[in-house]
Short mmCIF file of C-alpha atoms in Angstrom, two decimals:
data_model
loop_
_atom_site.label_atom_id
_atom_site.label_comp_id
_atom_site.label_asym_id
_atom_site.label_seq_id
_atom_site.Cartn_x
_atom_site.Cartn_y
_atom_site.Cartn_z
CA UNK P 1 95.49 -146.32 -53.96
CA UNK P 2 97.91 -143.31 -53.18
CA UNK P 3 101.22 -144.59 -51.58
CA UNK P 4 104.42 -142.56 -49.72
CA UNK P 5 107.77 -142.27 -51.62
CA UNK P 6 108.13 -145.02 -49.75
CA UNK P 7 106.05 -147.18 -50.68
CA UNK P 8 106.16 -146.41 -53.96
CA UNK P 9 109.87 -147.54 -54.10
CA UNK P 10 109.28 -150.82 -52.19
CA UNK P 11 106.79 -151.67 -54.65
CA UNK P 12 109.05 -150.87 -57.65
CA UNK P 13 111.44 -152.85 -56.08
CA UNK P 14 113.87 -149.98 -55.64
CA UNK P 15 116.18 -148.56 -53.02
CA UNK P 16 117.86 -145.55 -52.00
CA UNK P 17 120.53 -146.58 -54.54
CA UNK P 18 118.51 -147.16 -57.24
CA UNK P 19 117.76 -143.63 -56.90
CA UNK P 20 121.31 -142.33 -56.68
CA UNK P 21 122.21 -138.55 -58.12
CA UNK P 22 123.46 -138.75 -62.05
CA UNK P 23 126.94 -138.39 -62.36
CA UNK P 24 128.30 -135.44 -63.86
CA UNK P 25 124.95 -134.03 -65.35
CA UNK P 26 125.56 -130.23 -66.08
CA UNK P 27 123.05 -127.54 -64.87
CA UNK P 28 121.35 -125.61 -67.70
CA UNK P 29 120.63 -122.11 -67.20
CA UNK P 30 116.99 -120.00 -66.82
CA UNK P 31 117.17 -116.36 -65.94
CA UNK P 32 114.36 -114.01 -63.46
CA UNK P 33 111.88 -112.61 -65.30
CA UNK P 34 111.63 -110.44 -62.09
CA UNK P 35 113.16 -109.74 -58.61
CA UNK P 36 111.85 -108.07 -55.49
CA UNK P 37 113.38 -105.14 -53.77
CA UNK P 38 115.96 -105.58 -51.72
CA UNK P 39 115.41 -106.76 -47.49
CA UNK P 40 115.84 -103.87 -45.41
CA UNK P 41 118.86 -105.54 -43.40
CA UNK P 42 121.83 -104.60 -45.45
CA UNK P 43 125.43 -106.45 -46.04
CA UNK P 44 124.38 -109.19 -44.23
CA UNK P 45 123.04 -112.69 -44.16
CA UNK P 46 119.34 -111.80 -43.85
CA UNK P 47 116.69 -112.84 -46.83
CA UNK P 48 115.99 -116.50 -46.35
CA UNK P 49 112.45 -117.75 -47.78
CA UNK P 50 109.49 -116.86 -49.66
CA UNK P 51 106.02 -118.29 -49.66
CA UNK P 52 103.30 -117.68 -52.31
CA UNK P 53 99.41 -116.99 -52.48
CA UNK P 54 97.97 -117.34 -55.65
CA UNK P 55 95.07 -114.79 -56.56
CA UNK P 56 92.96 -117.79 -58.38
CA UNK P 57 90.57 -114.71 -59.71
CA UNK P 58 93.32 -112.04 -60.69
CA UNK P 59 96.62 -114.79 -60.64
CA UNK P 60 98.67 -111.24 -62.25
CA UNK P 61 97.56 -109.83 -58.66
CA UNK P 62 98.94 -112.63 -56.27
CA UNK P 63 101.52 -112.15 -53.76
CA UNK P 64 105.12 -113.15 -51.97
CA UNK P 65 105.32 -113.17 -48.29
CA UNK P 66 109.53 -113.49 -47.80
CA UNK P 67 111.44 -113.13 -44.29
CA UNK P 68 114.00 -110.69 -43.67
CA UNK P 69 115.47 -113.12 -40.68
CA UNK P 70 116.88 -109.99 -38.91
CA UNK P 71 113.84 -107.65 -39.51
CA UNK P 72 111.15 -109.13 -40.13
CA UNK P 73 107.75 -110.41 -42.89
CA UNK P 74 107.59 -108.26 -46.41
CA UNK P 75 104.67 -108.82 -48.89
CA UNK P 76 105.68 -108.18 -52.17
CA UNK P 77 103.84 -107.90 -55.27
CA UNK P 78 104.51 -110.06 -59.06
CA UNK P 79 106.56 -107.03 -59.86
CA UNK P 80 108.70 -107.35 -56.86
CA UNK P 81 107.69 -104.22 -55.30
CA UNK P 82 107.05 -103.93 -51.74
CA UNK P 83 103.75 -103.97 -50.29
CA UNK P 84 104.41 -104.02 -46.86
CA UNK P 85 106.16 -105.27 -43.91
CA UNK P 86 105.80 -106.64 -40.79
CA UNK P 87 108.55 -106.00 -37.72
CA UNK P 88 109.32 -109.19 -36.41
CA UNK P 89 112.37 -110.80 -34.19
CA UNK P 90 114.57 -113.96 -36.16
CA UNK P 91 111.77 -115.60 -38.23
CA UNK P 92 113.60 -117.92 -40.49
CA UNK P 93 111.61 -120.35 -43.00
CA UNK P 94 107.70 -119.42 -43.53
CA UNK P 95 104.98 -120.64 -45.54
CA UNK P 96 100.96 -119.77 -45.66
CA UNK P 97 97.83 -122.06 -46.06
CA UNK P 98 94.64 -121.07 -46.83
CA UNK P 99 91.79 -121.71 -44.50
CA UNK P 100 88.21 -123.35 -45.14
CA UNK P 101 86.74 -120.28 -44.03
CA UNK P 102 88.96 -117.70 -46.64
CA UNK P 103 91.73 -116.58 -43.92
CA UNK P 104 94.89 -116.68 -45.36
CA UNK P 105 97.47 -117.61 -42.74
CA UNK P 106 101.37 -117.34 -42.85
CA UNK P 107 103.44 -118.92 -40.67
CA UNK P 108 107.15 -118.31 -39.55
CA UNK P 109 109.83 -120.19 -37.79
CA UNK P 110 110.47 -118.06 -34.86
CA UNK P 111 114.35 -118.31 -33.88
CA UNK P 112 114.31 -115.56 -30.77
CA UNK P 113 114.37 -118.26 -28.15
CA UNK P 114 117.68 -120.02 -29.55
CA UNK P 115 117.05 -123.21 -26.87
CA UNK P 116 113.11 -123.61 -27.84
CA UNK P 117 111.80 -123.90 -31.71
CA UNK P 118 108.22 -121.03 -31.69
CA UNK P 119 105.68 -120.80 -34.43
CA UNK P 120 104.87 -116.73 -35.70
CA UNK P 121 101.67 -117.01 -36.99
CA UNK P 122 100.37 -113.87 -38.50
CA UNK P 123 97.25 -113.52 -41.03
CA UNK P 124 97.60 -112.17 -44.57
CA UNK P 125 95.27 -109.55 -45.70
CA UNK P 126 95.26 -110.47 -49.20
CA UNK P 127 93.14 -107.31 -50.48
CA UNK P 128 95.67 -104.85 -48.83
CA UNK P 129 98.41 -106.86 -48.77
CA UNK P 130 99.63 -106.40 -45.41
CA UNK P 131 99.82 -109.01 -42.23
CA UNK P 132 99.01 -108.96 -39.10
CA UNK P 133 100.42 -110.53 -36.02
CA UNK P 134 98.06 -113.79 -34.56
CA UNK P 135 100.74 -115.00 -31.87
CA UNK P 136 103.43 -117.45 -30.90
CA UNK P 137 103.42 -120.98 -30.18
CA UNK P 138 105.73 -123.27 -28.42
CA UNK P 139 107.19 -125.70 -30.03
CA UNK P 140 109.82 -127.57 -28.34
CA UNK P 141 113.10 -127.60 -27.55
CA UNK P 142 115.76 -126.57 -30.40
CA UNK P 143 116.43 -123.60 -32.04
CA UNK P 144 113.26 -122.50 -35.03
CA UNK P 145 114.75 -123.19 -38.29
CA UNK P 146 112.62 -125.24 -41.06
CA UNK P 147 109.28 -125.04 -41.29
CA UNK P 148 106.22 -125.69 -43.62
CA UNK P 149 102.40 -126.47 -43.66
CA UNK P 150 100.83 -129.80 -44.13
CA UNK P 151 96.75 -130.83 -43.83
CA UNK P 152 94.29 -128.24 -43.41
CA UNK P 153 90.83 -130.32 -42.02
CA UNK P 154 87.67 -128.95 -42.67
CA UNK P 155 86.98 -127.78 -39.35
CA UNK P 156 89.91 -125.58 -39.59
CA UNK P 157 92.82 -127.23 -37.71
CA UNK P 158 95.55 -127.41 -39.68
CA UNK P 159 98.88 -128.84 -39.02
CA UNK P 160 102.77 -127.43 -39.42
CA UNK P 161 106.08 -128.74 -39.23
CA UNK P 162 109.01 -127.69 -37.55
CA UNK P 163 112.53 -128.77 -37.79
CA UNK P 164 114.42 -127.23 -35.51
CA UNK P 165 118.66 -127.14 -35.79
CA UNK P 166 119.13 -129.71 -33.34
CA UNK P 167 117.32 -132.62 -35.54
CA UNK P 168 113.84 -133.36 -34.11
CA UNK P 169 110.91 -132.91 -36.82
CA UNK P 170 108.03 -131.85 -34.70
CA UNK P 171 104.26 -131.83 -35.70
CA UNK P 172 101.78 -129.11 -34.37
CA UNK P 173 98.00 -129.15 -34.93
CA UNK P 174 96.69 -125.60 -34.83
CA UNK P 175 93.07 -124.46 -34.95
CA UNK P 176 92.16 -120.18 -34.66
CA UNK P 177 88.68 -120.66 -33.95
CA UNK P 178 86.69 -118.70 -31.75
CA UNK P 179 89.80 -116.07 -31.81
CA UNK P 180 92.05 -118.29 -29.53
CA UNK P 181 95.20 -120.32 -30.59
CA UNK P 182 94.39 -124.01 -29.81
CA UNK P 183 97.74 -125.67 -29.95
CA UNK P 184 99.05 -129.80 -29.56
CA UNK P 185 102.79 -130.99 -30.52
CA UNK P 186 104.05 -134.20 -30.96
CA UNK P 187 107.50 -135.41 -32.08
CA UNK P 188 107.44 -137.02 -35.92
CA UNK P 189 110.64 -137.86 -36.63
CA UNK P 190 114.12 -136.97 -36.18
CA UNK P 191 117.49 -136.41 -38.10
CA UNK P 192 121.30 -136.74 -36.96
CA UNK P 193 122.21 -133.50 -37.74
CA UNK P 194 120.76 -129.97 -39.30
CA UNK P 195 117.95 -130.18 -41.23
CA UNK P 196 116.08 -127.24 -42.61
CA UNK P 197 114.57 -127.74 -45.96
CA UNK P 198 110.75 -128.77 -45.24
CA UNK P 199 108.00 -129.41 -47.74
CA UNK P 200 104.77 -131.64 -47.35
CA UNK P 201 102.55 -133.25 -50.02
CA UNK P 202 99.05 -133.72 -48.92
CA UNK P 203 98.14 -136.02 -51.29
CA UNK P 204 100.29 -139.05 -50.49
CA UNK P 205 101.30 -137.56 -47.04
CA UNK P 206 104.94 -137.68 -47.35
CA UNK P 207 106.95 -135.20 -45.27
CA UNK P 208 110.21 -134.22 -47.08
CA UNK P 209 113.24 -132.74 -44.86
CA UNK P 210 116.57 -131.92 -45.90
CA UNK P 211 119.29 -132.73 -43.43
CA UNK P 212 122.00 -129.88 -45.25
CA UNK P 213 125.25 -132.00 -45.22
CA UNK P 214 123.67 -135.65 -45.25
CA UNK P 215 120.55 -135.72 -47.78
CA UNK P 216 116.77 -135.57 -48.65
CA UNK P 217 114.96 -137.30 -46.58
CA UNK P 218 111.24 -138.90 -47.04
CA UNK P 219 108.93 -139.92 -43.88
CA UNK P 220 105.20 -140.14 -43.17
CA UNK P 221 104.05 -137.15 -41.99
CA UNK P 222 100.70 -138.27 -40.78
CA UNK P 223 102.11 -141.16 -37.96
CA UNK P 224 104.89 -140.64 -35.66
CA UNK P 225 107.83 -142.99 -35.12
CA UNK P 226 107.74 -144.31 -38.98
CA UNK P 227 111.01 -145.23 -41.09
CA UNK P 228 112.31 -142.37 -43.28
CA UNK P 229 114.20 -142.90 -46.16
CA UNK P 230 117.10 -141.11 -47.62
CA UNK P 231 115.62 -139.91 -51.48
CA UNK P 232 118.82 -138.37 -52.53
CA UNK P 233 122.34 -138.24 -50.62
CA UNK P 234 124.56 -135.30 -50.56
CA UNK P 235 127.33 -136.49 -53.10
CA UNK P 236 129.14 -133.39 -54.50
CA UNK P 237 128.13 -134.17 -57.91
CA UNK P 238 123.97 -134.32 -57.95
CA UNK P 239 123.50 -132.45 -54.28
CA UNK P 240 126.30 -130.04 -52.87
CA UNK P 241 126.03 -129.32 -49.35
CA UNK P 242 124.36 -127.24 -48.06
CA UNK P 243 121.19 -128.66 -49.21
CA UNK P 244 118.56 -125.99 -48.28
CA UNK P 245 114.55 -125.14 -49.14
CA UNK P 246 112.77 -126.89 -50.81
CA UNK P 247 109.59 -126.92 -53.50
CA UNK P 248 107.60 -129.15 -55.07
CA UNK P 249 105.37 -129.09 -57.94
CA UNK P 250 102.43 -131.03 -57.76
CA UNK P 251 101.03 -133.01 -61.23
CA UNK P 252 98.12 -135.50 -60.69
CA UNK P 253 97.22 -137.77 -58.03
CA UNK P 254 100.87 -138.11 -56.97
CA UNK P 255 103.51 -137.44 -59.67
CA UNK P 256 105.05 -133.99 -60.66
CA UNK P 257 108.64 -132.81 -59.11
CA UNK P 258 110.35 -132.21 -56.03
CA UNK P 259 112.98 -129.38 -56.19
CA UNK P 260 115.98 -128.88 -53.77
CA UNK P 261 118.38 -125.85 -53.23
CA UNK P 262 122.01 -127.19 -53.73
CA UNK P 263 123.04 -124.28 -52.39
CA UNK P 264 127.03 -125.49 -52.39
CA UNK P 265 127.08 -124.89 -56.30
CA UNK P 266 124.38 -122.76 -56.40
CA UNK P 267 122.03 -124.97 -58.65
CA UNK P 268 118.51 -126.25 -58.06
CA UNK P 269 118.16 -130.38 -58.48
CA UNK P 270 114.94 -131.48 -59.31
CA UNK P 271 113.46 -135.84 -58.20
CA UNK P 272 110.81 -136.83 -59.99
CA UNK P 273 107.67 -138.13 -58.04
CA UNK P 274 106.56 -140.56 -56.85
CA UNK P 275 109.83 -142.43 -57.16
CA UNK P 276 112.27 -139.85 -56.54
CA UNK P 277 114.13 -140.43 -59.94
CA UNK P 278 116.47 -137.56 -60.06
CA UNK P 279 115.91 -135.76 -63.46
CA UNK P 280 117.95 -132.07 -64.03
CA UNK P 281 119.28 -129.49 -62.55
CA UNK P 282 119.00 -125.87 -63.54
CA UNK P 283 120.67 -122.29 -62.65
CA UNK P 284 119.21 -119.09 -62.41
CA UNK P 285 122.08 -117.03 -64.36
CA UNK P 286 122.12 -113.62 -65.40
CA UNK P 287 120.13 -111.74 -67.75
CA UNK P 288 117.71 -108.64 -67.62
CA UNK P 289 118.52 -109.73 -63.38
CA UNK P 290 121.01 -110.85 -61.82
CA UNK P 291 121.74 -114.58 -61.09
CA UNK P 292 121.10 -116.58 -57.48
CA UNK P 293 123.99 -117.56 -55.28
CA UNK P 294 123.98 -119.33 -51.93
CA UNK P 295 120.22 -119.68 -52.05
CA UNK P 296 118.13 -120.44 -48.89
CA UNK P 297 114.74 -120.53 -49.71
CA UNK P 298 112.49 -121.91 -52.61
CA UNK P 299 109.12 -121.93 -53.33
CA UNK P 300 107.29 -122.74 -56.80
CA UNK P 301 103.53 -122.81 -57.41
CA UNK P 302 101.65 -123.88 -60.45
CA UNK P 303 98.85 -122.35 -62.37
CA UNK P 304 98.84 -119.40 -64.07
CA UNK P 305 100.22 -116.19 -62.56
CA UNK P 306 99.72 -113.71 -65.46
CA UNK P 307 101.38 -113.26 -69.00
CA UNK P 308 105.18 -113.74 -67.68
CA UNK P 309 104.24 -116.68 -65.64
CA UNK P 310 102.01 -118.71 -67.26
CA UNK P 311 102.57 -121.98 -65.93
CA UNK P 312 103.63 -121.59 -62.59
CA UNK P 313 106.29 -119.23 -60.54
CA UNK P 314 109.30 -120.59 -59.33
CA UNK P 315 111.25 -118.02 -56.28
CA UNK P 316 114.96 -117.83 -54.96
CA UNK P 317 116.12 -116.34 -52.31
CA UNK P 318 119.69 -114.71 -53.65
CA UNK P 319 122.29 -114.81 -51.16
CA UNK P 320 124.52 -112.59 -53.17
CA UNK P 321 122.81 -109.48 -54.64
CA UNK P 322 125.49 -107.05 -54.63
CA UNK P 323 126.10 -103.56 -54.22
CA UNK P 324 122.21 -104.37 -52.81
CA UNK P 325 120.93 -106.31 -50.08
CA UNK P 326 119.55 -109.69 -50.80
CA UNK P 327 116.44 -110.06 -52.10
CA UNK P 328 114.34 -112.68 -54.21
CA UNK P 329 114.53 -113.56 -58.08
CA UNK P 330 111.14 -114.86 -59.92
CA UNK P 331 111.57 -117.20 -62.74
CA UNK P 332 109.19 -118.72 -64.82
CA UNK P 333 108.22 -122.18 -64.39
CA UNK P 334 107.89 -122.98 -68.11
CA UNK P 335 110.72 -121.74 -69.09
CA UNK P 336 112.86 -124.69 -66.11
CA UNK P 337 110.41 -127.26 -67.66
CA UNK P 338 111.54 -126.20 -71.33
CA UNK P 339 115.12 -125.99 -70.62
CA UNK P 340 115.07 -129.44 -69.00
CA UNK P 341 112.84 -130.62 -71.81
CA UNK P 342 110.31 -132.11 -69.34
CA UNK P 343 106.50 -132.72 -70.41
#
């Protein structure tokens, strides 16, 4: 039987506590392997997240959607080049699911309507690697901020989450059939203050949100109204505010690793799962590329993405990429799992 975080801690007999950040424990250091151009917006605050589609036929040819928050959507390729780009107003987080029928679909938070959260969907062309605009879909009230994908259903609805500055974690089921946006939201959940950090895992259902100066959060993300429970707090030593994305890398029915941006000491903390046992922390410093700073966004996927990336790719957003704009670093994810000596 698959169980929550939850779950799985009640049964162990554990706690929030139990699970409390290691004291002291240094960060060792990876460096990119790659890096994408720079965002068109320049000396500002303006890359914020990437999202990945893996090419399971040609994994050297996959892609990188990545938001430009003042511009807009670019595609990149494993190389970092551009691809192309899509004008767009204030889309924040995004991620992209892949439909029963092929369609690859990416979806933004749309911040343009600061009083009431919007979903940009748009659809990826992953031949030509360019997207095009689907439409925009209410929310609820709060400003877009967080966002991420959860089930896809055979029929083709497929549900994402949006968590919104204000603190409400809402849930929208989506379905594009028949050329029309089909569109239902409910409230999930809710934090004190400003989350952002989203990231679902479809096999036990959990919902994981990080509330930036509070903690990592774990709810069901299938049934409304449920009791979430804090994973990891923000404590200056394991987490440094502002916690930001979020990754996770999925190993077996429900195990594998759940990865956080501590973006106050510019380090990456990783929980392992089910439990939430907090087990490293790495750095992206500098080497053939330059190192992250204040990262946003994270994303990682597993598999093989060509000769450099053999394992998986892990992204950061870099929040200082000076004399350039900011832009995105790639890093191998065998080369985190070998300098934290995990299995």
């Amino acid at each position: 039987m698959r169980h929550t975080i939850a779950m799985a801690l009640v049964a162990a007999g554990l706690s929030a506590c139990a699970t409390a950040p290691i004291e002291g424990l240094p960060a060792v250091a990876v460096t990119a392997l790659a890096e994408t151009a720079p965002v068109g917006t320049a000396n500002e605050d303006a890359a914020d997240d990437p999202a990945i589609w893996r090419n399971a036929a040609d994994p050297a040819a996959s892609l990188i959607v990545a938001t430009d928050k003042k511009g807009g959507l670019y595609v990149y390729d494993l190389s970092g080049a551009q691809k192309s780009f899509l004008p767009a107003d204030r889309l924040n987080n995004v991620d992209l699911l892949t439909l029963p029928d092929g369609r690859v679909i990416v979806a933004a938070s749309d911040r343009s309507d600061e009083a009431n959260a919007h979903i940009y969907l748009a659809e990826l062309d992953t031949a030509r690697g360019t997207l095009a605009k689907l439409g925009r879909v209410p929310v609820g009230p709060g400003e877009g901020y967080g966002i991420c994908k959860g089930d896809v259903a055979a029929d083709g609805t497929f549900v994402i989450y949006s968590d919104p500055k204000e603190g409400t974690i809402y849930r929208t089921s989506l379905n594009l059939s028949g050329g029309d946006i089909a569109a239902s939201t409910d409230v999930l959940n809710s934090v004190e203050t400003q989350p952002e950090g989203c990231i679902y895992d479809e096999r036990t259902g959990t919902l994981y949100i990080g509330e930036e100066d509070v903690g990592l959060w774990a709810m069901d993300g299938r049934n409304a109204g449920t009791p979430k429970h804090l994973i990891a707090p923000i404590d200056n030593r394991y987490l440094v505010a502002d916690l930001e994305g979020l990754a996770i890398a999925r190993e077996g029915e429900d195990g594998g690793y759940l990865l956080a941006s501590s973006q106050g000491d510019n380090t990456y903390a990783l929980f392992a799962l089910p439990d939430g046992t907090p087990v490293g922390r790495f750095r992206v410093a500098a080497g053939e590329f330059g190192a992250t700073e204040e990262t946003d966004g994270i994303e990682l996927a597993l598999g093989s993405f060509g000769p450099q990336f053999p394992q998986g790719l892990f992204i950061a957003q870099d929040g200082v990429n000076a004399p350039e704009a900011q832009n995105f670093k790639l890093v191998s994810w065998q080369a985190i799992k070998e300098a934290l000596n995990l299995p």
